[in-house]
Tab-separated table of C-alpha atoms and ligand atoms in Angstrom:
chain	number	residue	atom	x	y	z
A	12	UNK	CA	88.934	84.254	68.194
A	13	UNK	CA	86.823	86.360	70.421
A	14	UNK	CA	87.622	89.385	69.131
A	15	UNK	CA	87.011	88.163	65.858
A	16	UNK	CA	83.559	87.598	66.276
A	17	UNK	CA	83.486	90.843	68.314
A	18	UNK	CA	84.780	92.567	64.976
A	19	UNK	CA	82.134	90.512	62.650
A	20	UNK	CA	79.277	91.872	64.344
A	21	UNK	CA	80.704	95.249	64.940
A	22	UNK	CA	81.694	95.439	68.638
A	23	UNK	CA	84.424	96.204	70.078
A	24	UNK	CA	86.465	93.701	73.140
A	25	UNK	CA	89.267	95.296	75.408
A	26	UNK	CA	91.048	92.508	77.878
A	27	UNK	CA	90.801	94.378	81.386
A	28	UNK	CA	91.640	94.724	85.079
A	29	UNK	CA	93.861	92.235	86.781
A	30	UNK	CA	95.486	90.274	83.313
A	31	UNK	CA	96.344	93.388	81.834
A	32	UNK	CA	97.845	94.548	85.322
A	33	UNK	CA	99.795	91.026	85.647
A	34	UNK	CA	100.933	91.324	82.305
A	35	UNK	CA	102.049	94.504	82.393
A	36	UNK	CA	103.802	94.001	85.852
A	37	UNK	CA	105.749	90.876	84.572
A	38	UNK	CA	106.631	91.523	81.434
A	39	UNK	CA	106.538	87.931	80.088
A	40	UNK	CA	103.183	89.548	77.746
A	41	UNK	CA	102.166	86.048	77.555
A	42	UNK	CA	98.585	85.944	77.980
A	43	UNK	CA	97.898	81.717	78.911
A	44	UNK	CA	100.408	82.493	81.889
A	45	UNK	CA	96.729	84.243	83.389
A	46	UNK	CA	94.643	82.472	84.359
A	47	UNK	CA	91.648	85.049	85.209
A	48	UNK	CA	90.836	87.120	81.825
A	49	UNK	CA	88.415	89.609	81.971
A	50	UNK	CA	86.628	90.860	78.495
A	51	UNK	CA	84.866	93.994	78.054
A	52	UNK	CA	82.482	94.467	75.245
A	53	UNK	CA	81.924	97.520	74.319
A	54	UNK	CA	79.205	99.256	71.223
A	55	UNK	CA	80.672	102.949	70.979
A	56	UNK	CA	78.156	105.314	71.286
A	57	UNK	CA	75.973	103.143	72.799
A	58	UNK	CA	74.602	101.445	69.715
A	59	UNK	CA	75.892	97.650	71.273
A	60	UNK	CA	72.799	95.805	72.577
A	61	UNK	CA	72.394	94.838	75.901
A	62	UNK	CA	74.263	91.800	76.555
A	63	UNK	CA	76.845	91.460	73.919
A	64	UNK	CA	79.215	90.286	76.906
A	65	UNK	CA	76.576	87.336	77.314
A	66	UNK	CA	75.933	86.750	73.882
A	67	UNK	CA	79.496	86.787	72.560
A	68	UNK	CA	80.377	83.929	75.609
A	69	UNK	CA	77.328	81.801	73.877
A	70	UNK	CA	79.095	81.858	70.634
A	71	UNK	CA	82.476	80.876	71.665
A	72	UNK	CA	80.833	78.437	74.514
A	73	UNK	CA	79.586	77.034	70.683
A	74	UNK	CA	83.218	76.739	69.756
A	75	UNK	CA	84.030	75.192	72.891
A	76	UNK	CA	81.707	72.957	74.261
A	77	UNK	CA	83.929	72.222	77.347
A	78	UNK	CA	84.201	74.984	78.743
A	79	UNK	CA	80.993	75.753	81.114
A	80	UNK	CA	79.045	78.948	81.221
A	81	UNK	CA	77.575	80.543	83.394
A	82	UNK	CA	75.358	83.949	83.218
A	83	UNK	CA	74.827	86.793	85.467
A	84	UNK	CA	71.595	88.470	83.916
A	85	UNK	CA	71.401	91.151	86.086
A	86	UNK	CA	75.026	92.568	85.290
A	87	UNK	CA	75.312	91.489	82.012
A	88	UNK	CA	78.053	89.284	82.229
A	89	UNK	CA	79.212	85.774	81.563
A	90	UNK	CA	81.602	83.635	82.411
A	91	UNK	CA	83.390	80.678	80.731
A	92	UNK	CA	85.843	78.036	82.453
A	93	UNK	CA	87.389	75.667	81.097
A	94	UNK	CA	89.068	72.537	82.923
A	95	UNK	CA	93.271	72.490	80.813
A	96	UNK	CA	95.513	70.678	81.535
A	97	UNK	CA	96.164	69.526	85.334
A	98	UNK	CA	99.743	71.319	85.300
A	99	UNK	CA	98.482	74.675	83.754
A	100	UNK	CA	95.563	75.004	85.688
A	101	UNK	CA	92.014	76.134	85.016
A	102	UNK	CA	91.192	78.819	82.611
A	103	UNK	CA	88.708	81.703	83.769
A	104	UNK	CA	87.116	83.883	80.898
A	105	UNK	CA	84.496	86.298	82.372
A	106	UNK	CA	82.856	88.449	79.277
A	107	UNK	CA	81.117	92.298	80.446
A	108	UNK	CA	79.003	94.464	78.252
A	109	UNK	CA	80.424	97.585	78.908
A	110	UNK	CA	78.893	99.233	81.550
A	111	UNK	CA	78.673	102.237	83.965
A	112	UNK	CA	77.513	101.343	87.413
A	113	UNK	CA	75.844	103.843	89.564
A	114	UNK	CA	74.722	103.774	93.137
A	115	UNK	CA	71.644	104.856	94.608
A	116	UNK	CA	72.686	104.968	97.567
A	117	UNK	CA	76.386	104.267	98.762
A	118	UNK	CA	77.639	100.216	99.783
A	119	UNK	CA	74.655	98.873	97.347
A	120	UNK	CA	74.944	96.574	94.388
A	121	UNK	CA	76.049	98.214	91.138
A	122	UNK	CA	72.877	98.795	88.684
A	123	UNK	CA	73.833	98.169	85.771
A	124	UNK	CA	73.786	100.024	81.954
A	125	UNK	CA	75.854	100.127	78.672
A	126	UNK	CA	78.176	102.937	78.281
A	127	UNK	CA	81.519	103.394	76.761
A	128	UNK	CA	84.836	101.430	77.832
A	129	UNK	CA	86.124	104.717	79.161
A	130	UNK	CA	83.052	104.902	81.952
A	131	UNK	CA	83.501	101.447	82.446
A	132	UNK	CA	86.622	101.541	83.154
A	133	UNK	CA	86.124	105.074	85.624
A	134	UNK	CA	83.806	102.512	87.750
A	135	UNK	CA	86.639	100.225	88.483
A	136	UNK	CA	88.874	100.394	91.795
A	137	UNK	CA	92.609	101.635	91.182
A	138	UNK	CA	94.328	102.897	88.360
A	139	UNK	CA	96.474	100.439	88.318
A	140	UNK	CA	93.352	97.662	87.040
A	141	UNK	CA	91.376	100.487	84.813
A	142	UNK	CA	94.195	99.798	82.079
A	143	UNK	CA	93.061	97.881	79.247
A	144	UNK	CA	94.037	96.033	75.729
A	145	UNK	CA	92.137	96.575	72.846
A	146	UNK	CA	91.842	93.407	70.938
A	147	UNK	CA	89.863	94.474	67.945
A	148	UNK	CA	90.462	96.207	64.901
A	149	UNK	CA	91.267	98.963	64.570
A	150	UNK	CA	94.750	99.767	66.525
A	151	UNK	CA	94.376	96.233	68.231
A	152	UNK	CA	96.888	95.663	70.884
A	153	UNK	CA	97.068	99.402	71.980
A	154	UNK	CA	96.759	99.721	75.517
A	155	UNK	CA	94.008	102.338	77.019
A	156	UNK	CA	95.319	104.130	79.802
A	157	UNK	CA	93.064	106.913	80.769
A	158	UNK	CA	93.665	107.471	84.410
A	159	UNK	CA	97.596	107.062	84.860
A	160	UNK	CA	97.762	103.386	85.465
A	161	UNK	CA	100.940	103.179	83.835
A	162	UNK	CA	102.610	105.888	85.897
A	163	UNK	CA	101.087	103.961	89.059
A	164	UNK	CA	102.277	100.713	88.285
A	165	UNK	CA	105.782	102.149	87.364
A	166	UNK	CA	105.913	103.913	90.858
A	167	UNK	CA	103.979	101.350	92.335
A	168	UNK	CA	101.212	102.952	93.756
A	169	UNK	CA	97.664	101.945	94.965
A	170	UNK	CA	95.631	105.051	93.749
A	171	UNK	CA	91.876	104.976	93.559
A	172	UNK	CA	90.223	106.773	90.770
A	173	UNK	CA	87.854	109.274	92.852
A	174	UNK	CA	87.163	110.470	96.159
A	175	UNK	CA	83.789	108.477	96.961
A	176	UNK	CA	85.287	104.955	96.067
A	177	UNK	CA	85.681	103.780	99.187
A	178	UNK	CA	82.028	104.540	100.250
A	179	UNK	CA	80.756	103.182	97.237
A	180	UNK	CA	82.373	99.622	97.941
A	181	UNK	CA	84.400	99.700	101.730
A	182	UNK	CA	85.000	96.235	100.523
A	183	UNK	CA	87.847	98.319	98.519
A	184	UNK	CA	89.763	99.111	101.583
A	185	UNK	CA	90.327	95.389	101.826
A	186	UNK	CA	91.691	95.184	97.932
A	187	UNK	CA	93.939	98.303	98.443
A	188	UNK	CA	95.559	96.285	101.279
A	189	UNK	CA	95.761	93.118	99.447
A	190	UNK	CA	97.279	94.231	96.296
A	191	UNK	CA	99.814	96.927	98.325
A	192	UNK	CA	101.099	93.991	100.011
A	193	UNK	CA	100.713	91.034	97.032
A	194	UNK	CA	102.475	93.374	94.776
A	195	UNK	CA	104.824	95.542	97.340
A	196	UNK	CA	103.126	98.837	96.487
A	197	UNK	CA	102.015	101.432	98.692
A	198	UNK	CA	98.780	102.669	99.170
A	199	UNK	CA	99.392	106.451	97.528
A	200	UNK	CA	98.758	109.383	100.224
A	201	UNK	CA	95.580	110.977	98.947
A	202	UNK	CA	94.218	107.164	98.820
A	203	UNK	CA	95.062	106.576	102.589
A	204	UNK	CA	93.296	109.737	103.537
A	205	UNK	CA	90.017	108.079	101.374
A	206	UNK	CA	90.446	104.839	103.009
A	207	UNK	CA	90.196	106.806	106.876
A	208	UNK	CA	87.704	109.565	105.555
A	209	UNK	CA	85.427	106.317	104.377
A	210	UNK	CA	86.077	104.749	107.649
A	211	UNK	CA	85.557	107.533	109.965
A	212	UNK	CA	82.392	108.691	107.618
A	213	UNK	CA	80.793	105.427	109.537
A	214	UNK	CA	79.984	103.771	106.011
A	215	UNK	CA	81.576	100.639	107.441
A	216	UNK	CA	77.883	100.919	109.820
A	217	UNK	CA	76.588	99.187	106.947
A	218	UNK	CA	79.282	96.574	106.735
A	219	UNK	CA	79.667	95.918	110.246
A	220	UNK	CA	78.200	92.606	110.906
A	221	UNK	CA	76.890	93.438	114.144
A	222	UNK	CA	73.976	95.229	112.570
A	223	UNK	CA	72.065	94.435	109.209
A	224	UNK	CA	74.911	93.647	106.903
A	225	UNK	CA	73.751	93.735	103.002
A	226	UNK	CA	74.436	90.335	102.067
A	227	UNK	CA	76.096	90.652	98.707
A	228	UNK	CA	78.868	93.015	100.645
A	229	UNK	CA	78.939	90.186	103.079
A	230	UNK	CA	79.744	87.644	100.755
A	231	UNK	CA	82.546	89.880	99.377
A	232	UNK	CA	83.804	90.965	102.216
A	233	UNK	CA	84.211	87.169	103.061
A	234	UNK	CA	85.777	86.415	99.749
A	235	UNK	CA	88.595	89.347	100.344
A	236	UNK	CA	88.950	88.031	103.970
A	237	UNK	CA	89.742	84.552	102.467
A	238	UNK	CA	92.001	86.093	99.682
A	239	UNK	CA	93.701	87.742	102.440
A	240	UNK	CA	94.642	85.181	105.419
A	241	UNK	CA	94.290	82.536	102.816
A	242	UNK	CA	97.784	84.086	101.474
A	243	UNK	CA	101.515	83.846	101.973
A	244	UNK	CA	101.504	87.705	102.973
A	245	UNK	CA	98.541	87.557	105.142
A	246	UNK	CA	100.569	89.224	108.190
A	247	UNK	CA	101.522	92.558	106.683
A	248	UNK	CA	98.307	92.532	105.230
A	249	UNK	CA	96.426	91.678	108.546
A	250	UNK	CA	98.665	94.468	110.008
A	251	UNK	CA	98.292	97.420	107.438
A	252	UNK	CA	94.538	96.439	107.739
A	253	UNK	CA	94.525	97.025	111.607
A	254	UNK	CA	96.769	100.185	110.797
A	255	UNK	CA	94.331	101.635	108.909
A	256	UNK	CA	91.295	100.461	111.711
A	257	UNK	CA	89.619	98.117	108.683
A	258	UNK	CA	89.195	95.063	111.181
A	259	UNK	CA	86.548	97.496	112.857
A	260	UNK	CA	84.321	96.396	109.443
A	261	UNK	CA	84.255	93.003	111.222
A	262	UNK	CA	83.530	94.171	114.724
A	263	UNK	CA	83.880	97.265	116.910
A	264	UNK	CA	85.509	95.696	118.779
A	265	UNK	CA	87.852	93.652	116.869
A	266	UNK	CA	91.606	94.586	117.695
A	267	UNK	CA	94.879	93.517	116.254
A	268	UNK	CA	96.529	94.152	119.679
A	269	UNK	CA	99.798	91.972	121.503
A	270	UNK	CA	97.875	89.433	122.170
A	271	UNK	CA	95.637	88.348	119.405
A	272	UNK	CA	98.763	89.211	117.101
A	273	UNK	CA	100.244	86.539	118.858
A	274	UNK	CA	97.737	84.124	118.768
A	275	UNK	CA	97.144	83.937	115.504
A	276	UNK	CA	100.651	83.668	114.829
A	277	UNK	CA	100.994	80.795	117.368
A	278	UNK	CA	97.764	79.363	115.863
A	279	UNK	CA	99.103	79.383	112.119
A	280	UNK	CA	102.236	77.714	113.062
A	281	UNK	CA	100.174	75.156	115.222
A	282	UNK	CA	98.293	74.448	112.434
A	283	UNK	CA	100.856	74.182	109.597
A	284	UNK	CA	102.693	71.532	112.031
A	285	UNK	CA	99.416	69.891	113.098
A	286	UNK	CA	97.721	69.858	109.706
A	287	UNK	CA	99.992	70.328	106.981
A	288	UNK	CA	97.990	69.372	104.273
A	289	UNK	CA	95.707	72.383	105.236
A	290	UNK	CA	92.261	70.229	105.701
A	291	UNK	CA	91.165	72.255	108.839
A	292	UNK	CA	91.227	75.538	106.273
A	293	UNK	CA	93.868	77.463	107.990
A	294	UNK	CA	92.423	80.701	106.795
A	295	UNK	CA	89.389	80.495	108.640
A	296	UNK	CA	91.175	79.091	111.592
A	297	UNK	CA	92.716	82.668	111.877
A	298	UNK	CA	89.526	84.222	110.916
A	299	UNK	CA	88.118	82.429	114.201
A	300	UNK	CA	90.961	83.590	116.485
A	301	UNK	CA	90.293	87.263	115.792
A	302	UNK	CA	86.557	86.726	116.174
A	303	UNK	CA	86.912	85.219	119.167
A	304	UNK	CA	88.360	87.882	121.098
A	305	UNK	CA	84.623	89.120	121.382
A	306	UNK	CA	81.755	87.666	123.927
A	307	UNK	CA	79.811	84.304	122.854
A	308	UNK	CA	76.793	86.171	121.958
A	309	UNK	CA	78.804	88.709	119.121
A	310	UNK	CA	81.047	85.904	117.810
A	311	UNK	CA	78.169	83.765	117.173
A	312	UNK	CA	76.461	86.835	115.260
A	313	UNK	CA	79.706	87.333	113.635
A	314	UNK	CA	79.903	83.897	112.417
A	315	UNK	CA	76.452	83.564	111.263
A	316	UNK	CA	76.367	87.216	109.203
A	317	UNK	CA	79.345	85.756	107.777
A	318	UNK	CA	77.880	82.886	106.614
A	319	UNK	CA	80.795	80.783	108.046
A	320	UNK	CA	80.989	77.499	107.708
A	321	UNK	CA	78.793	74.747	110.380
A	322	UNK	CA	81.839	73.778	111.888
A	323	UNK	CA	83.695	77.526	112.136
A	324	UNK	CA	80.094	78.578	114.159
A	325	UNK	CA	80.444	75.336	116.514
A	326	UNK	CA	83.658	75.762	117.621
A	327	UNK	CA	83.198	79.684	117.756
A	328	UNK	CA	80.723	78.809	119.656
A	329	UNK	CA	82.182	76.294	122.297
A	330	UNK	CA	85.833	77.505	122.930
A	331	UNK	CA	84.411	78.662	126.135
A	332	UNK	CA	82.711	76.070	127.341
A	333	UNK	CA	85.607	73.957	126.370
A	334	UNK	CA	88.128	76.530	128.023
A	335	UNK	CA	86.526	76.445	131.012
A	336	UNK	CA	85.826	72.496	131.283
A	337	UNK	CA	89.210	71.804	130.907
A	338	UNK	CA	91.139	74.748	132.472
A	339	UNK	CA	91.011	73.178	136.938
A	340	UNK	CA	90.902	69.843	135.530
A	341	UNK	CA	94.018	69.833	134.104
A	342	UNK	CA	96.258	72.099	136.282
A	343	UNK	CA	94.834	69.305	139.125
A	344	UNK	CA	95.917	66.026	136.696
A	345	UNK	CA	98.752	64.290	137.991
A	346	UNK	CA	99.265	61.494	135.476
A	347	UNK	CA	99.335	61.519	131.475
A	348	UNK	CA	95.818	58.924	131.536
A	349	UNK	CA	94.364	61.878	133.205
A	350	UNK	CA	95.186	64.718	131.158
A	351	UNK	CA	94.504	62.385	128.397
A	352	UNK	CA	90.468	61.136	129.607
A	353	UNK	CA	90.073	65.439	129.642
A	354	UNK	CA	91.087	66.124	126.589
A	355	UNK	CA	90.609	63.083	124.895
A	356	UNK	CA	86.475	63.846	124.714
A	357	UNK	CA	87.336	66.854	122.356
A	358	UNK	CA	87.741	67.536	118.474
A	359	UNK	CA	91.528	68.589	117.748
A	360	UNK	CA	90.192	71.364	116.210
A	361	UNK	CA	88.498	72.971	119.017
A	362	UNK	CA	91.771	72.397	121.076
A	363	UNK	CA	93.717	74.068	118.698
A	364	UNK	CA	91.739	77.000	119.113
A	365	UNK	CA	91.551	76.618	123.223
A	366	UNK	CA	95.524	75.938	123.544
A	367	UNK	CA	96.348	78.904	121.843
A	368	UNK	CA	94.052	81.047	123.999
A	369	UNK	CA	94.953	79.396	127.381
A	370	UNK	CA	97.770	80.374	129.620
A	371	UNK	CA	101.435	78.839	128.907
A	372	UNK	CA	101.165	75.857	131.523
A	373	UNK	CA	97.640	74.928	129.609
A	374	UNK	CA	98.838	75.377	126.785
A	375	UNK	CA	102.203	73.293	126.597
A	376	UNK	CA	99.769	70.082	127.756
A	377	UNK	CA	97.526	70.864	124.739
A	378	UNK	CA	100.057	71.065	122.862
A	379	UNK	CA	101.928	68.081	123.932
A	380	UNK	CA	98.511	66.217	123.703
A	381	UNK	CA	97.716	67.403	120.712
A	382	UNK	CA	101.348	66.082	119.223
A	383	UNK	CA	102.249	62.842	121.094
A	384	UNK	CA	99.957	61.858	123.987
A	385	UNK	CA	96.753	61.739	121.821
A	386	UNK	CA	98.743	58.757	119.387
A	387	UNK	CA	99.227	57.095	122.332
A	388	UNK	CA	97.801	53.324	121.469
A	389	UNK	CA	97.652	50.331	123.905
A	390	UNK	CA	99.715	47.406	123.160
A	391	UNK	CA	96.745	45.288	122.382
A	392	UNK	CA	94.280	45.657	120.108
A	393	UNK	CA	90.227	43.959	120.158
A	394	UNK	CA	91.464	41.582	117.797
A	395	UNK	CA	94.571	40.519	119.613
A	396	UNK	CA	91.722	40.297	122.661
A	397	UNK	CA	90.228	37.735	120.355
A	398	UNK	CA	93.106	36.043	118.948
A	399	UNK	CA	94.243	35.433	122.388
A	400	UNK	CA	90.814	33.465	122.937
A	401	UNK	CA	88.889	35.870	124.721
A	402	UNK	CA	85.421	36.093	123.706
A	403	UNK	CA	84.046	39.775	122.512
A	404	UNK	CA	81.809	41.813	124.827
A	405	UNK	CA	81.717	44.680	126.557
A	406	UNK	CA	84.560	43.779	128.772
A	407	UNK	CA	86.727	44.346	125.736
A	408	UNK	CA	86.589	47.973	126.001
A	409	UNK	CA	86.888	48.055	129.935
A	410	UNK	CA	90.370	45.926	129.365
A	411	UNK	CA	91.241	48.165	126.207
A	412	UNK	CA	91.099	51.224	128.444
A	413	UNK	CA	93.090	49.612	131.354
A	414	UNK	CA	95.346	49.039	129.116
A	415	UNK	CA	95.447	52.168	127.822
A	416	UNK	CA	95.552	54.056	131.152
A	417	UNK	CA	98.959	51.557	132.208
A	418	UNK	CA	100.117	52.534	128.872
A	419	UNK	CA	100.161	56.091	129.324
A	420	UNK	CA	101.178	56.311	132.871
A	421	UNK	CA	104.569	54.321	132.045
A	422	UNK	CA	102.898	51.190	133.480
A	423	UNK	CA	102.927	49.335	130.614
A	424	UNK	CA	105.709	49.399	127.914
A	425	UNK	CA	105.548	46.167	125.706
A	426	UNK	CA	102.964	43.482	124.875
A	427	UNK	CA	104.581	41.073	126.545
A	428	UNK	CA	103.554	43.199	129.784
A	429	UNK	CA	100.198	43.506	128.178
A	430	UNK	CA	99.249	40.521	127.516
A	431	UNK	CA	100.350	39.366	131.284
A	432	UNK	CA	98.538	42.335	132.368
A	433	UNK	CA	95.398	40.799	130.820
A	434	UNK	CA	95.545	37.240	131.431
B	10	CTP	N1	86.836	95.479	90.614
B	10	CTP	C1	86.512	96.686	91.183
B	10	CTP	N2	86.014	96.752	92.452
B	10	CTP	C2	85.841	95.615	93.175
B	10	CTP	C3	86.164	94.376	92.603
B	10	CTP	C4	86.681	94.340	91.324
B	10	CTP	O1	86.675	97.706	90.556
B	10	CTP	N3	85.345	95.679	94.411
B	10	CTP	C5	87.361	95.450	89.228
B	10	CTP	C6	88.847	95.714	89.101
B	10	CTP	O2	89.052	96.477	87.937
B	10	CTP	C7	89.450	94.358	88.902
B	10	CTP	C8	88.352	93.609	88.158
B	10	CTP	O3	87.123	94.178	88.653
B	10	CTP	O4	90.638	94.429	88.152
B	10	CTP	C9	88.352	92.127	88.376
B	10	CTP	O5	88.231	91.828	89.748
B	10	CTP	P1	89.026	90.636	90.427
B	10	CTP	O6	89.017	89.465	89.548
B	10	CTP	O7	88.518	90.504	91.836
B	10	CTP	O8	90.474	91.257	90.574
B	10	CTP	P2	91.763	91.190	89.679
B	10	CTP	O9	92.201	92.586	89.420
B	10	CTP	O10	91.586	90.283	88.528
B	10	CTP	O11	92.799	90.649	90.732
B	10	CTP	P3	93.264	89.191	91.118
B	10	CTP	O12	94.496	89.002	90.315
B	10	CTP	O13	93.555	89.288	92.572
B	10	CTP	O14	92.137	88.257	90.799
């Protein structure tokens, strides 16, 4: 439908990138199985307006009326989603007027103007997303392939398509890891030596969040982080990343070394047992534990050139505090009430964060807290207090907490003992 109304007003639409790719890669060809579709418009010869992408998604948004739109003036593009059905999923169309982008001046946004599908394609990251399918008359369906993606994808290799891509967007460096390790390629030779020339070359001073980081590389360098520990494979891709010294984007400092490699393994498997229905956001979680390798004053800075979440910045920002409040207090408890009034005070997901940082015998209390001690209830509740003709005050709590302290410390074991222990 599309690229009929492409062809009525003389355009022409390619389906590009990451469907293609997909498609290509699992051989079912059946387009609805993607869920992401990008469109390219493109006038040959530069005789398409500016904006056909946007206009075109305001005809079929005509069509459709439920699926939204949204436009990005300054690029030229649209977008159009549509809510299916519940099993299949969403349904992401984005819709480009063919395009070159150039940069002034390398790690700045794209400016933006219409050229032909073959430059637009040159401006993308690896050979194996600059294929495309032509959808529109003539020789629909024949697949443009102007930089070897084919060969790449057979050979599955992560090639860029020149020297300076890298520089242009270091953001890159953190695709070429993601789809070498989503799709078990490998990042081709020459590309590696790109990805360390572009790191060594200090563009990554410009990404590096210590300083003045651009926000709209920010913001994708956040999105890519999520992509990445949001994932299944988000330890071989955390480790090819430090391999190739990309975590230095986040921090100098920032290390993938024994011990942070351990802790955010310990803290994902925490977490998955803790909070299996993944409210806490695991992937930030992990995003924390690397951060906070570095001094209060950098990991706040970190966390607010991020843009992370309230939350992420609090606890980023207390571990230490926390760490220290509760490290002599608890190697001096000698009952369960009292390792539970210390930790009790504090959010479980602040602990999870401290346990996995703190030495083993710290630790294993967390930990134990964190799965049994803190469900620890008295026998008696306010309303039992009240059933049992007591009259509500403040004494209520006092008793509650005696109760709770007997019950902890073995004292207490049924609510027959409780409710002798109260009368
Ligand atoms: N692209 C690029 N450089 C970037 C981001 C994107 O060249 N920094 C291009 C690639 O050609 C990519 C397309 O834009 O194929 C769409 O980007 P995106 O949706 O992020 O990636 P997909 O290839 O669709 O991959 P995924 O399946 O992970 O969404």
């Amino acid at each position: 439908l599309a690229a009929t109304e492409a062809q009525k007003r003389g355009w022409h639409l390619y389906v590009v990138g990451g469907a293609v790719r997909d498609l290509l890669l699992t051989e079912t060809q059946d387009i609805l199985l993607v869920q992401d579709i990008d469109l390219v418009v493109d006038g040959f010869h530069n005789s398409v307006e500016v904006g056909a992408g946007v206009e075109l998604a305001l005809i079929i948004q005509k069509m459709f009326p439920n699926a939204r739109l949204s436009v990005h003036g300054e690029f030229q593009t649209a977008a159009l989603l549509w809510h299916k059905d519940p099993e299949l999923g969403s349904l992401w169309i984005d819709i480009a007027t063919s395009r070159t982008e150039f940069y002034p001046y390398p790690a700045a946004n794209p400016e933006v103007e219409a050229s032909s599908i073959r430059q637009d394609l040159y401006r993308r990251d690896f050979t194996i997303n600059a294929l495309a399918v032509r959808l529109t008359p003539p020789r629909e369906g024949e697949l443009l392939d102007f930089f070897g993606g084919m060969i790449d994808l057979r050979s599955r290799q992560i090639r860029v398509l020149h020297a300076n891509s890298f520089i242009e967007d270091p953001t890159r460096i953190y695709r070429a890891v993601r789809f070498a390790v989503r799709l078990n390629f490998e990042l081709e030779p020459q590309t590696e030596d790109y990805i360390r020339y572009a790191i060594d070359s200090g563009i990554y001073e410009r990404l590096r969040l210590e300083n003045h980081p651009t926000p709209a590389l920010t913001t994708r360098l956040k999105a890519e982080l999520k992509y990445i520990l949001d994932s299944h494979y988000w330890q071989p891709a955390l480790k090819l990343l430090a391999h190739l010294d990309a975590l230095h984007c986040l921090h100098s400092e920032i290390v993938l070394d024994e011990s942070s490699w351990w802790q955010i393994r310990c803290i994902s498997r925490w977490l998955q047992y803790l909070d299996p229905y993944n409210q806490l956001e695991h992937w930030l979680i992990r995003l924390e534990i690397l951060i906070a390798q570095l001094n209060e004053e950098e990991r706040t800075k970190i966390a607010h050139n991020l843009n992370l979440p309230k939350e992420s910045i609090e606890r980023l920002k207390l571990i230490t505090k926390i760490e220290s409040e509760v490290k002599d207090k608890l190697l001096n408890c000698d009952r369960l009430s009292h390792i539970f009034r210390v930790l009790h005070p504090y959010k479980f997901s602040n602990l999870i964060l401290v346990g996995v940082r703190s030495p083993k015998k710290i630790r294993r209390l967390i930990w134990q807290y964190l799965t049994k001690w803190s469900k620890i209830q008295a026998p008696l509740t306010g309303d039992d207090l009240k059933a049992m003709g007591y009259k509500p005050g403040p004494k209520y709590k006092q008793v509650l907490d005696q109760l709770l302290t007997k019950t902890l410390d073995g004292d207490i074991k049924t609510r027959e003992e409780a409710e002798v222990f109260v009368k």
